[in-house]
mmCIF file of C-alpha atoms and ligand atoms in Angstrom:
data_model
loop_
_atom_site.group_PDB
_atom_site.id
_atom_site.type_symbol
_atom_site.label_atom_id
_atom_site.label_comp_id
_atom_site.label_asym_id
_atom_site.label_seq_id
_atom_site.Cartn_x
_atom_site.Cartn_y
_atom_site.Cartn_z
ATOM 1 C CA MET A 295 0.000 0.000 0.000
ATOM 2 C CA PRO A 296 1.409 3.470 -0.882
ATOM 3 C CA ALA A 297 1.858 5.892 2.005
ATOM 4 C CA ILE A 298 -0.983 8.403 2.251
ATOM 5 C CA ARG A 299 -0.184 12.010 2.997
ATOM 6 C CA ALA A 300 -2.765 14.525 4.199
ATOM 7 C CA ILE A 301 -2.750 18.323 4.428
ATOM 8 C CA TYR A 302 -4.305 20.196 7.332
ATOM 9 C CA PRO A 303 -4.670 23.781 6.021
ATOM 10 C CA GLY A 304 -5.713 26.813 7.999
ATOM 11 C CA THR A 305 -5.013 30.332 9.126
ATOM 12 C CA PHE A 306 -3.972 29.259 12.654
ATOM 13 C CA ASP A 307 -3.942 32.821 14.023
ATOM 14 C CA PRO A 308 -3.127 31.552 16.602
ATOM 15 C CA PRO A 309 -3.098 27.739 16.851
ATOM 16 C CA THR A 310 -5.409 26.476 19.618
ATOM 17 C CA ASN A 311 -5.726 23.237 21.560
ATOM 18 C CA GLY A 312 -8.604 22.445 19.197
ATOM 19 C CA HIS A 313 -6.243 22.622 16.220
ATOM 20 C CA LEU A 314 -3.692 20.486 18.060
ATOM 21 C CA ASP A 315 -6.388 17.925 18.847
ATOM 22 C CA VAL A 316 -7.286 17.699 15.138
ATOM 23 C CA VAL A 317 -3.590 17.381 14.194
ATOM 24 C CA THR A 318 -3.197 14.512 16.678
ATOM 25 C CA ARG A 319 -6.252 12.690 15.298
ATOM 26 C CA GLY A 320 -5.158 13.253 11.694
ATOM 27 C CA ALA A 321 -1.637 12.032 12.379
ATOM 28 C CA ARG A 322 -3.090 8.759 13.674
ATOM 29 C CA LEU A 323 -5.113 8.255 10.483
ATOM 30 C CA PHE A 324 -2.527 9.126 7.842
ATOM 31 C CA ASP A 325 1.060 8.101 7.204
ATOM 32 C CA SER A 326 2.167 11.721 7.148
ATOM 33 C CA LEU A 327 0.444 15.027 7.805
ATOM 34 C CA VAL A 328 1.458 18.490 6.611
ATOM 35 C CA VAL A 329 0.037 21.360 8.650
ATOM 36 C CA ALA A 330 -0.199 24.162 6.089
ATOM 37 C CA VAL A 331 -0.390 27.803 7.168
ATOM 38 C CA LEU A 332 -2.087 30.094 4.669
ATOM 39 C CA LYS A 333 0.163 33.121 4.034
ATOM 40 C CA ASN A 334 -2.323 35.645 2.711
ATOM 41 C CA SER A 335 -5.738 35.169 4.215
ATOM 42 C CA SER A 336 -8.762 37.123 3.014
ATOM 43 C CA LYS A 337 -9.630 37.596 6.694
ATOM 44 C CA GLY A 338 -7.502 40.728 6.962
ATOM 45 C CA LYS A 339 -4.248 41.348 8.787
ATOM 46 C CA PRO A 340 -3.423 38.467 11.115
ATOM 47 C CA LEU A 341 -2.175 39.056 14.661
ATOM 48 C CA PHE A 342 0.766 36.707 14.136
ATOM 49 C CA THR A 343 3.012 36.703 11.058
ATOM 50 C CA THR A 344 3.121 33.595 8.890
ATOM 51 C CA GLU A 345 6.538 32.765 10.360
ATOM 52 C CA GLU A 346 5.306 33.146 13.948
ATOM 53 C CA ARG A 347 2.330 30.872 13.266
ATOM 54 C CA ALA A 348 4.550 28.265 11.575
ATOM 55 C CA GLU A 349 7.047 28.423 14.478
ATOM 56 C CA MET A 350 4.330 27.885 17.075
ATOM 57 C CA LEU A 351 2.870 24.969 15.097
ATOM 58 C CA THR A 352 6.321 23.425 14.636
ATOM 59 C CA GLU A 353 6.924 23.588 18.385
ATOM 60 C CA ILE A 354 3.577 22.150 19.428
ATOM 61 C CA THR A 355 3.545 19.348 16.845
ATOM 62 C CA ALA A 356 7.197 18.347 17.400
ATOM 63 C CA PRO A 357 6.283 15.411 19.696
ATOM 64 C CA ILE A 358 4.141 13.919 16.903
ATOM 65 C CA GLY A 359 6.568 12.068 14.657
ATOM 66 C CA ASN A 360 4.793 12.148 11.286
ATOM 67 C CA VAL A 361 3.783 15.828 11.230
ATOM 68 C CA THR A 362 5.554 18.644 9.375
ATOM 69 C CA VAL A 363 4.646 22.321 9.075
ATOM 70 C CA ALA A 364 4.685 24.354 5.862
ATOM 71 C CA THR A 365 3.312 27.641 4.549
ATOM 72 C CA PHE A 366 1.413 28.140 1.339
ATOM 73 C CA ASP A 367 -0.130 30.708 -0.926
ATOM 74 C CA GLY A 368 -2.586 30.345 -3.767
ATOM 75 C CA LEU A 369 -4.869 27.380 -4.237
ATOM 76 C CA LEU A 370 -4.870 24.585 -1.698
ATOM 77 C CA VAL A 371 -5.263 21.976 -4.456
ATOM 78 C CA ASP A 372 -2.014 23.182 -6.082
ATOM 79 C CA PHE A 373 -0.154 22.993 -2.791
ATOM 80 C CA ALA A 374 -1.579 19.523 -2.116
ATOM 81 C CA ARG A 375 -0.356 18.377 -5.524
ATOM 82 C CA GLN A 376 3.115 19.814 -4.847
ATOM 83 C CA GLN A 377 3.179 17.872 -1.579
ATOM 84 C CA SER A 378 1.853 14.659 -3.180
ATOM 85 C CA ALA A 379 -1.007 14.762 -0.689
ATOM 86 C CA THR A 380 -4.270 13.007 -1.524
ATOM 87 C CA ALA A 381 -6.362 14.118 1.451
ATOM 88 C CA VAL A 382 -7.298 17.367 3.192
ATOM 89 C CA ILE A 383 -8.262 17.391 6.849
ATOM 90 C CA ARG A 384 -10.637 19.970 8.306
ATOM 91 C CA GLY A 385 -12.032 20.148 11.821
ATOM 92 C CA ILE A 386 -15.782 20.463 12.306
ATOM 93 C CA ARG A 387 -16.799 21.722 15.751
ATOM 94 C CA ALA A 388 -20.509 22.099 15.254
ATOM 95 C CA VAL A 389 -23.195 21.805 12.592
ATOM 96 C CA SER A 390 -22.750 25.522 11.914
ATOM 97 C CA ASP A 391 -19.226 24.859 10.604
ATOM 98 C CA TYR A 392 -20.507 22.326 8.133
ATOM 99 C CA GLU A 393 -22.035 24.549 5.456
ATOM 100 C CA TYR A 394 -18.849 26.534 4.802
ATOM 101 C CA GLU A 395 -16.677 23.433 5.060
ATOM 102 C CA PHE A 396 -18.934 21.508 2.666
ATOM 103 C CA GLN A 397 -18.712 24.335 0.114
ATOM 104 C CA MET A 398 -14.925 24.403 0.363
ATOM 105 C CA ALA A 399 -14.703 20.619 0.091
ATOM 106 C CA MET A 400 -16.904 20.622 -3.014
ATOM 107 C CA MET A 401 -14.959 23.466 -4.624
ATOM 108 C CA ASN A 402 -11.700 21.646 -3.943
ATOM 109 C CA ARG A 403 -13.217 18.482 -5.423
ATOM 110 C CA HIS A 404 -14.245 20.474 -8.508
ATOM 111 C CA LEU A 405 -10.671 21.736 -8.828
ATOM 112 C CA ASP A 406 -9.091 18.358 -8.154
ATOM 113 C CA PRO A 407 -11.331 15.277 -8.090
ATOM 114 C CA ASN A 408 -8.484 13.188 -6.683
ATOM 115 C CA LEU A 409 -8.179 15.230 -3.489
ATOM 116 C CA GLU A 410 -10.466 13.891 -0.764
ATOM 117 C CA THR A 411 -11.595 16.047 2.195
ATOM 118 C CA VAL A 412 -11.912 14.326 5.561
ATOM 119 C CA PHE A 413 -13.769 16.038 8.429
ATOM 120 C CA LEU A 414 -12.598 15.365 11.962
ATOM 121 C CA GLN A 415 -14.323 16.368 15.186
ATOM 122 C CA PRO A 416 -12.124 17.842 17.917
ATOM 123 C CA ALA A 417 -12.574 16.737 21.533
ATOM 124 C CA GLU A 418 -15.794 18.036 23.119
ATOM 125 C CA GLN A 419 -13.959 20.448 25.430
ATOM 126 C CA TYR A 420 -12.739 22.411 22.392
ATOM 127 C CA THR A 421 -15.986 22.625 20.419
ATOM 128 C CA TYR A 422 -16.441 26.304 21.301
ATOM 129 C CA VAL A 423 -12.812 27.318 20.785
ATOM 130 C CA SER A 424 -11.845 29.485 17.810
ATOM 131 C CA SER A 425 -8.772 31.603 17.120
ATOM 132 C CA ARG A 426 -11.016 34.656 16.838
ATOM 133 C CA LEU A 427 -12.546 34.115 20.298
ATOM 134 C CA ILE A 428 -9.141 33.347 21.809
ATOM 135 C CA LYS A 429 -7.790 36.708 20.631
ATOM 136 C CA GLY A 430 -10.889 38.613 21.705
ATOM 137 C CA VAL A 431 -11.071 37.095 25.180
ATOM 138 C CA PHE A 432 -7.312 37.410 25.751
ATOM 139 C CA GLN A 433 -7.409 41.071 24.783
ATOM 140 C CA LEU A 434 -10.125 41.668 27.394
ATOM 141 C CA GLY A 435 -8.129 39.908 30.118
ATOM 142 C CA GLY A 436 -10.027 36.605 30.170
ATOM 143 C CA ASP A 437 -8.274 33.354 31.082
ATOM 144 C CA ILE A 438 -7.746 31.228 27.969
ATOM 145 C CA SER A 439 -4.682 29.385 29.295
ATOM 146 C CA THR A 440 -6.338 25.942 29.149
ATOM 147 C CA LEU A 441 -7.449 26.476 25.552
ATOM 148 C CA VAL A 442 -4.122 27.192 23.845
ATOM 149 C CA PRO A 443 -0.679 25.572 24.088
ATOM 150 C CA PRO A 444 1.785 27.292 26.488
ATOM 151 C CA VAL A 445 3.909 28.676 23.612
ATOM 152 C CA VAL A 446 0.840 30.441 22.210
ATOM 153 C CA MET A 447 0.071 31.895 25.638
ATOM 154 C CA LYS A 448 3.657 33.188 25.834
ATOM 155 C CA ARG A 449 3.478 34.733 22.360
ATOM 156 C CA LEU A 450 0.117 36.362 23.105
ATOM 157 C CA HIS A 451 1.591 37.971 26.211
ATOM 158 C CA ALA A 452 4.486 39.262 24.076
ATOM 159 C CA LYS A 453 2.121 41.168 21.762
ATOM 160 C CA THR A 454 1.602 44.838 22.467
ATOM 161 C CA PRO A 455 -1.914 46.021 23.365
ATOM 162 C CA ALA A 456 -1.946 47.951 20.062
ATOM 163 C CA ALA A 457 -1.280 44.770 18.065
ATOM 164 C CA LEU A 458 -4.080 42.968 19.884
ATOM 165 C CA THR A 459 -6.633 45.613 18.953
ATOM 166 C CA THR A 460 -5.903 45.416 15.191
ATOM 167 C CA PRO A 461 -9.308 45.170 13.533
ATOM 168 C CA GLU A 462 -10.068 41.838 11.911
ATOM 169 C CA SER A 463 -12.966 40.378 10.031
ATOM 170 C CA GLY A 464 -14.488 36.961 9.566
ATOM 171 C CA ALA A 465 -14.576 33.858 11.690
ATOM 172 C CA SER A 466 -11.414 31.928 12.235
ATOM 173 C CA THR A 467 -10.908 28.359 13.211
HETATM 174 O O1 PNS B 99 -8.472 28.349 9.219
HETATM 175 P P1 PNS B 99 -9.306 28.818 8.064
HETATM 176 O O2 PNS B 99 -9.134 30.308 7.901
HETATM 177 O O3 PNS B 99 -10.744 28.422 8.185
HETATM 178 O O4 PNS B 99 -8.709 28.102 6.742
HETATM 179 C C1 PNS B 99 -9.217 28.407 5.466
HETATM 180 C C2 PNS B 99 -8.339 27.770 4.367
HETATM 181 C C3 PNS B 99 -6.904 28.177 4.509
HETATM 182 C C4 PNS B 99 -8.444 26.271 4.454
HETATM 183 C C5 PNS B 99 -8.924 28.231 2.995
HETATM 184 O O5 PNS B 99 -9.091 29.613 3.016
HETATM 185 C C6 PNS B 99 -8.033 27.860 1.807
HETATM 186 O O6 PNS B 99 -7.864 26.705 1.497
HETATM 187 N N1 PNS B 99 -7.454 28.883 1.145
HETATM 188 C C7 PNS B 99 -6.601 28.694 0.013
HETATM 189 C C8 PNS B 99 -7.245 29.228 -1.255
HETATM 190 C C9 PNS B 99 -8.097 28.168 -1.942
HETATM 191 O O7 PNS B 99 -7.652 27.090 -2.264
HETATM 192 N N2 PNS B 99 -9.383 28.501 -2.184
HETATM 193 C C10 PNS B 99 -10.297 27.592 -2.841
HETATM 194 C C11 PNS B 99 -10.923 26.600 -1.886
HETATM 195 S S1 PNS B 99 -12.516 27.144 -1.417
#
């Protein structure tokens, strides 16, 4: 049987314990998993640079042997082809995520019928966690320390208050 490689794409601004949970589940299912950070998101200016997000993901996924971290621009299907990946992983927290995820999966299938999207459900305790909420609650002084890895907590604390108030749009996983 040929080894199967999957891509887990996202904005990861910042990575959360929910993302890490999905990475862990995906790494168990596939021979190798590439966590792919989108460089130029349509969601507006991210809080963390692409490099910062990739560094945090590299650190938190290091204990998982078959996971690598990369960055990409342009179409996901093109990046998947470059990586010889045949599957895309996306996390679904609630039914409300499904409509957008289904549309993306179908568009990616239209663009590349050989690329299969696999939806994974994160652990129940992370079903309400999103990068957008993490940033908002942190900025207002709320305790999110059990919802993000320690390196993310450290990097959030290192951001200036001005950086944290940068306006953003759209939901983020
Ligand atoms: O974490 P996010 O922001 O929900 O991730 C969205 C992401 C990166 C998976 C999506 O925006 C994406 O794949 N962008 C790359 C551009 C692309 O391929 N668009 C066509 C698919 S709809």
